[in-house]
XYZ file of N, CA and C in Angstrom:
426
model
N 153.265 50.434 93.831
C 152.615 51.098 92.734
C 153.406 52.371 92.417
N 153.741 52.555 91.166
C 154.514 53.731 90.760
C 153.569 54.870 90.390
N 154.132 56.091 90.327
C 153.337 57.271 89.982
C 152.727 57.134 88.592
N 153.492 56.594 87.646
C 152.975 56.494 86.277
C 151.818 55.516 86.174
N 151.774 54.485 87.029
C 150.662 53.541 86.959
C 149.407 54.108 87.630
N 149.544 55.068 88.539
C 148.384 55.681 89.198
C 147.812 56.838 88.387
N 148.598 57.447 87.519
C 148.173 58.633 86.780
C 147.663 58.248 85.397
N 146.395 57.871 85.322
C 145.773 57.520 84.052
C 145.347 58.801 83.345
N 145.090 58.754 82.041
C 144.620 59.959 81.333
C 143.341 60.541 81.945
N 142.436 59.700 82.402
C 141.189 60.194 83.002
C 141.475 60.920 84.309
N 142.370 60.348 85.128
C 142.717 61.004 86.393
C 143.469 62.306 86.145
N 144.326 62.321 85.131
C 145.064 63.536 84.803
C 144.098 64.642 84.365
N 143.114 64.303 83.536
C 142.131 65.289 83.083
C 141.305 65.808 84.258
N 140.908 64.908 85.164
C 140.138 65.325 86.335
C 140.968 66.233 87.236
N 142.227 65.914 87.415
C 143.108 66.738 88.244
C 143.300 68.118 87.628
N 143.461 68.185 86.301
C 143.640 69.474 85.634
C 142.365 70.306 85.731
N 141.204 69.676 85.590
C 139.934 70.404 85.706
C 139.755 70.939 87.124
N 140.101 70.143 88.119
C 140.013 70.589 89.513
C 140.952 71.746 89.784
N 142.163 71.695 89.236
C 143.114 72.784 89.418
C 142.613 74.064 88.761
N 141.978 73.941 87.610
C 141.438 75.119 86.926
C 140.322 75.759 87.744
N 139.452 74.944 88.342
C 138.376 75.473 89.184
C 138.952 76.190 90.397
N 139.953 75.599 91.037
C 140.584 76.239 92.195
C 141.270 77.537 91.804
N 141.895 77.575 90.645
C 142.568 78.792 90.187
C 141.556 79.904 89.950
N 140.405 79.574 89.361
C 139.364 80.583 89.156
C 138.819 81.092 90.478
N 138.588 80.201 91.427
C 138.058 80.613 92.721
C 139.044 81.520 93.443
N 140.313 81.236 93.336
C 141.315 82.045 94.011
C 141.550 83.382 93.347
N 141.212 83.528 92.083
C 141.484 84.779 91.380
C 140.317 85.750 91.431
N 139.313 85.458 92.255
C 138.182 86.380 92.365
C 137.154 86.166 91.280
N 136.847 84.927 90.986
C 135.829 84.634 89.981
C 134.507 85.258 90.414
N 133.649 85.510 89.468
C 132.410 86.208 89.767
C 131.499 85.362 90.641
N 130.712 86.040 91.462
C 129.688 85.404 92.264
C 128.382 85.729 91.570
N 127.663 84.737 91.083
C 126.500 85.038 90.266
C 125.188 84.557 90.869
N 125.184 84.183 92.140
C 123.938 83.744 92.751
C 122.988 84.925 92.912
N 121.714 84.656 92.865
C 120.702 85.695 93.061
C 120.734 86.116 94.527
N 120.683 87.410 94.760
C 120.739 87.959 96.107
C 119.397 88.610 96.419
N 118.735 88.158 97.483
C 117.451 88.721 97.885
C 117.676 89.717 99.016
N 117.148 90.932 98.842
C 117.277 91.991 99.836
C 115.885 92.553 100.094
N 115.537 92.753 101.367
C 114.250 93.349 101.694
C 114.326 94.857 101.506
N 113.195 95.462 101.167
C 113.132 96.901 100.980
C 113.558 97.596 102.281
N 114.361 98.640 102.153
C 114.867 99.434 103.276
C 115.760 98.644 104.229
N 116.308 97.529 103.781
C 117.232 96.741 104.585
C 118.554 96.612 103.831
N 119.626 96.309 104.545
C 120.946 96.190 103.927
C 121.486 94.778 104.120
N 122.255 94.324 103.142
C 122.899 93.017 103.182
C 124.382 93.201 102.913
N 125.218 92.559 103.734
C 126.676 92.652 103.586
C 127.149 91.651 102.542
N 128.064 92.102 101.677
C 128.677 91.238 100.672
C 130.192 91.355 100.817
N 130.835 90.223 101.053
C 132.292 90.179 101.143
C 132.824 89.738 99.783
N 133.645 90.571 99.158
C 134.175 90.270 97.833
C 135.369 89.329 97.928
N 135.620 88.592 96.864
C 136.758 87.656 96.811
C 138.060 88.358 96.478
N 137.958 89.589 96.024
C 139.137 90.379 95.681
C 138.776 91.845 95.781
N 139.772 92.728 95.802
C 139.478 94.154 95.933
C 138.791 94.732 94.696
N 137.794 95.588 94.939
C 137.058 96.228 93.851
C 137.620 97.613 93.590
N 137.692 97.973 92.325
C 138.090 99.312 91.932
C 136.874 100.156 91.596
N 135.809 99.525 91.072
C 134.567 100.211 90.708
C 133.386 99.292 90.968
N 132.231 99.918 91.276
C 130.998 99.164 91.483
C 129.923 99.791 90.602
N 129.204 98.948 89.871
C 128.168 99.396 88.947
C 126.829 98.847 89.419
N 125.826 99.726 89.528
C 124.469 99.325 89.899
C 123.593 99.518 88.674
N 122.942 98.450 88.231
C 122.103 98.519 87.040
C 120.993 99.548 87.153
N 120.217 99.510 88.218
C 119.128 100.463 88.414
C 119.208 100.995 89.844
N 119.751 102.201 90.029
C 119.913 102.751 91.378
C 118.592 103.093 92.078
N 117.459 103.019 91.377
C 116.171 103.210 92.037
C 115.742 101.947 92.786
N 116.344 100.798 92.428
C 116.005 99.526 93.067
C 116.978 99.194 94.193
N 118.277 99.385 93.974
C 119.276 99.051 94.991
C 120.378 100.098 95.006
N 121.001 100.224 96.162
C 122.122 101.142 96.339
C 123.259 100.357 96.969
N 124.490 100.794 96.728
C 125.660 100.120 97.282
C 126.475 101.114 98.092
N 126.858 100.701 99.287
C 127.798 101.456 100.100
C 129.085 100.649 100.146
N 130.188 101.273 99.751
C 131.486 100.603 99.758
C 132.148 100.910 101.095
N 132.332 99.874 101.917
C 132.958 100.042 103.228
C 134.472 100.073 103.076
N 135.000 99.122 102.335
C 136.407 99.080 101.955
C 136.485 98.346 100.630
N 137.669 98.132 100.106
C 137.783 97.547 98.769
C 137.254 96.117 98.670
N 137.034 95.457 99.820
C 136.547 94.079 99.808
C 135.153 93.896 100.399
N 134.512 94.977 100.857
C 133.224 94.852 101.539
C 132.213 95.856 100.993
N 131.036 95.332 100.615
C 129.932 96.167 100.132
C 128.709 95.926 101.007
N 127.865 96.948 101.133
C 126.537 96.784 101.706
C 125.543 97.163 100.628
N 124.621 96.244 100.325
C 123.607 96.473 99.306
C 122.290 96.760 100.024
N 121.686 97.906 99.715
C 120.448 98.331 100.353
C 119.307 98.302 99.337
N 118.185 97.710 99.741
C 117.000 97.678 98.886
C 116.281 99.015 98.946
N 116.182 99.697 97.807
C 115.540 101.016 97.764
C 114.149 100.982 97.156
N 113.935 100.132 96.178
C 112.640 100.041 95.507
C 112.404 98.613 95.068
N 111.147 98.227 94.933
C 110.820 96.863 94.534
C 111.274 96.595 93.110
N 111.853 95.426 92.876
C 112.242 95.049 91.527
C 113.512 94.226 91.496
N 114.069 94.102 90.297
C 115.265 93.292 90.064
C 116.286 94.162 89.337
N 117.524 94.117 89.781
C 118.611 94.828 89.110
C 119.872 93.979 89.208
N 120.950 94.479 88.675
C 122.212 93.750 88.723
C 123.287 94.659 89.299
N 124.167 94.065 90.107
C 125.297 94.800 90.671
C 126.568 94.079 90.254
N 127.528 94.869 89.764
C 128.803 94.328 89.294
C 129.918 95.116 89.955
N 130.933 94.412 90.462
C 132.142 95.049 90.988
C 133.316 94.544 90.164
N 134.169 95.460 89.730
C 135.346 95.095 88.944
C 136.591 95.611 89.653
N 137.725 94.939 89.411
C 138.974 95.393 90.012
C 139.543 96.549 89.199
N 140.727 97.010 89.554
C 141.291 98.205 88.919
C 141.644 98.017 87.450
N 141.747 96.760 86.993
C 142.033 96.549 85.569
C 140.815 96.007 84.811
N 139.637 96.048 85.461
C 138.405 95.709 84.767
C 137.932 94.276 84.880
N 138.621 93.434 85.641
C 138.165 92.050 85.820
C 137.020 92.017 86.827
N 135.998 91.229 86.532
C 134.836 91.130 87.407
C 135.187 90.340 88.661
N 134.960 90.955 89.849
C 135.175 90.260 91.115
C 133.848 89.916 91.797
N 132.751 90.540 91.347
C 131.421 90.230 91.877
C 130.393 90.610 90.827
N 129.410 89.743 90.636
C 128.298 90.030 89.738
C 127.107 89.248 90.249
N 126.013 89.954 90.519
C 124.849 89.280 91.054
C 123.570 90.006 90.670
N 122.540 89.218 90.428
C 121.214 89.771 90.237
C 120.650 90.021 91.638
N 120.131 91.223 91.877
C 119.593 91.592 93.184
C 118.087 91.744 93.057
N 117.360 91.011 93.899
C 115.908 91.071 93.918
C 115.493 91.771 95.211
N 114.829 92.917 95.071
C 114.360 93.660 96.234
C 112.868 93.396 96.376
N 112.497 92.871 97.557
C 111.099 92.508 97.795
C 110.665 93.020 99.165
N 109.399 92.815 99.456
C 108.833 93.310 100.707
C 109.324 92.526 101.907
N 109.672 91.295 101.734
C 110.151 90.493 102.850
C 109.022 90.003 103.732
N 109.342 89.806 105.005
C 108.373 89.215 105.928
C 107.260 90.177 106.318
N 107.529 91.490 106.269
C 106.491 92.458 106.585
C 106.279 92.680 108.070
N 107.097 92.081 108.940
C 106.918 92.287 110.367
C 107.256 93.733 110.710
N 106.407 94.318 111.536
C 106.612 95.702 111.935
C 106.072 96.706 110.940
N 105.341 96.214 109.926
C 104.779 97.110 108.915
C 103.316 96.779 108.683
N 102.536 97.836 108.468
C 101.121 97.676 108.162
C 100.787 98.644 107.048
N 99.945 98.237 106.140
C 99.488 99.112 105.068
C 98.024 99.454 105.332
N 97.731 100.758 105.455
C 96.374 101.232 105.726
C 95.807 101.808 104.438
N 94.617 101.305 104.053
C 93.962 101.762 102.821
C 92.793 102.667 103.173
N 92.734 103.821 102.522
C 91.588 104.732 102.597
C 91.173 105.003 101.172
N 90.094 104.385 100.762
C 89.700 104.487 99.360
C 90.768 103.821 98.511
N 91.282 104.544 97.531
C 92.321 103.998 96.659
C 93.721 104.370 97.090
N 93.875 105.058 98.231
C 95.195 105.500 98.678
C 95.679 104.644 99.847
N 96.919 104.191 99.742
C 97.506 103.369 100.798
C 98.603 104.151 101.500
N 98.711 103.928 102.804
C 99.785 104.504 103.595
C 100.485 103.365 104.303
N 101.793 103.304 104.168
C 102.553 102.279 104.852
C 102.917 102.801 106.233
N 102.667 101.976 107.247
C 102.907 102.361 108.631
C 104.017 101.487 109.216
N 104.875 102.105 110.013
C 105.900 101.382 110.762
C 105.360 101.171 112.167
N 105.398 99.922 112.646
C 104.763 99.614 113.925
C 105.739 99.001 114.914
N 105.698 99.515 116.125
C 106.392 98.942 117.272
C 105.318 98.714 118.309
N 105.358 99.462 119.427
C 104.262 99.395 120.396
C 103.062 100.179 119.884
N 103.286 101.118 118.945
C 102.215 101.822 118.250
C 102.646 102.011 116.799
N 101.750 102.473 115.932
C 102.067 102.629 114.511
C 102.122 104.097 114.125
N 103.050 104.427 113.243
C 103.205 105.779 112.710
C 103.450 105.668 111.217
N 103.083 106.715 110.445
C 103.351 106.676 109.005
C 104.841 106.492 108.728
N 105.137 105.610 107.802
C 106.520 105.340 107.416
C 107.022 106.445 106.501
N 108.320 106.595 106.417
C 108.884 107.555 105.483
C 108.596 107.119 104.058
N 108.368 105.845 103.848
C 108.109 105.320 102.511
C 106.646 104.924 102.414
N 105.908 105.578 101.520
C 104.552 105.162 101.206
C 104.631 103.972 100.265
N 103.506 103.438 99.849
C 103.522 102.271 98.974
C 104.117 102.580 97.609
N 104.079 103.848 97.190
C 104.637 104.189 95.893
C 106.085 104.653 96.011
N 106.648 104.571 97.231
C 108.023 105.025 97.427
C 108.075 106.470 97.875
N 106.923 107.147 97.958
C 106.841 108.529 98.388
C 106.078 108.545 99.698
N 106.532 109.316 100.665
C 105.863 109.363 101.944
C 104.450 109.923 101.791
N 103.490 109.250 102.407
C 102.109 109.731 102.418
C 101.635 109.693 103.854
N 100.785 110.619 104.218
C 100.267 110.672 105.580
C 98.751 110.583 105.506
N 98.183 109.627 106.241
C 96.727 109.468 106.289
C 96.156 110.575 107.159
N 95.092 111.178 106.691
C 94.452 112.252 107.472
C 93.197 111.775 108.111
């Protein structure tokens, strides 16, 4: 069997499409999957290429710590949804993701209600008021 008999137009088109996908993946194509982060927790993100700048849509919801040009840590600061984008030095997107900050499993946390006021407690062998109240501001139950 010769090369020309194995290379049909359909196979050639499929091969070109596959090569285009591989080229995009290798050039730092954007990562657009939704990223779930628990409040007051951090998640590591390894970039496909070096970032020159990082943009956070709403810094009240999430914060980014840049460890090096290829590694970010995203921390959940407030409940909600925002977007984080990292671009290289010439403006090409190397990372883009919607970040959802939620309460998570809630282990080690208790919310104490007194009337209409809630206090979030951090619990280990005993419970103490958390630095973060339910509204994001520390509250202490009296």
